[in-house]
Amino acid sequence: MLYAGNNQLTILPETLGQLSQLTELKLENNRLITLPSSLSKLNKLKRLEVSDNLLGSVTN
């Protein structure tokens, strides 16, 4: 699990997609506008929490 909530993050690195064993990613209460496309490589990810951010839409 990676918890990075409540940090006023505005951007996440594309290298986040290299954490192939990651099962939970908690990013709530930040200032994220987009998520890196590399998150689609996280095949073991079971839980993604992104509430209370500034996300507009999710793309493929």
C-alpha positions as a printed NumPy array, in Angstrom:
array([[  0.   ,   0.   ,   0.   ],
       [  1.118,   3.545,  -0.759],
       [ -0.59 ,   6.297,   1.211],
       [ -0.045,   9.825,  -0.078],
       [ -3.259,  11.503,   1.028],
       [ -3.51 ,  14.991,   2.505],
       [ -0.301,  16.276,   0.909],
       [ -1.555,  18.921,  -1.56 ],
       [  0.031,  16.955,  -4.414],
       [ -0.622,  18.466,  -7.831],
       [  1.135,  15.887, -10.007],
       [  2.219,  12.262,  -9.803],
       [  5.26 ,  10.838, -11.6  ],
       [  4.814,   8.423, -14.512],
       [  7.255,   6.126, -12.699],
       [  4.433,   5.278, -10.293],
       [  3.41 ,   2.682, -12.88 ],
       [  6.608,   0.755, -12.161],
       [  5.364,  -0.306,  -8.719],
       [  4.111,  -3.595, -10.129],
       [  3.309,  -5.175,  -6.75 ],
       [  1.191,  -2.256,  -5.521],
       [ -2.287,  -3.34 ,  -4.403],
       [ -3.622,  -0.131,  -2.798],
       [ -3.016,   3.492,  -3.718],
       [ -4.553,   6.176,  -1.53 ],
       [ -4.35 ,   9.702,  -2.903],
       [ -7.377,  11.394,  -1.339],
       [ -7.441,  15.047,  -0.286],
       [ -4.784,  16.362,  -2.655],
       [ -4.9  ,  18.801,  -5.581],
       [ -4.518,  16.317,  -8.437],
       [ -5.96 ,  17.376, -11.792],
       [ -4.93 ,  14.253, -13.734],
       [ -3.556,  10.809, -13.038],
       [ -0.567,   9.408, -14.93 ],
       [ -1.444,   6.968, -17.709],
       [  1.141,   4.578, -16.266],
       [ -1.372,   3.647, -13.543],
       [ -2.923,   1.321, -16.119],
       [  0.18 ,  -0.884, -15.737],
       [ -0.629,  -1.616, -12.085],
       [ -2.237,  -4.996, -12.721],
       [ -2.376,  -5.947,  -9.031],
       [ -4.03 ,  -2.701,  -7.944],
       [ -7.253,  -3.554,  -6.103],
       [ -8.051,  -0.211,  -4.48 ],
       [ -7.562,   3.329,  -5.74 ],
       [ -8.78 ,   6.208,  -3.577],
       [ -8.794,   9.623,  -5.25 ],
       [-11.684,  11.447,  -3.58 ],
       [-11.438,  15.163,  -2.841],
       [ -9.073,  16.028,  -5.681],
       [ -9.571,  18.266,  -8.718],
       [ -9.892,  15.446, -11.266],
       [-11.973,  16.37 , -14.284],
       [-12.135,  13.136, -16.274],
       [-10.501,   9.757, -16.656],
       [ -9.   ,   8.79 , -20.011],
       [ -7.924,   5.412, -21.383]])
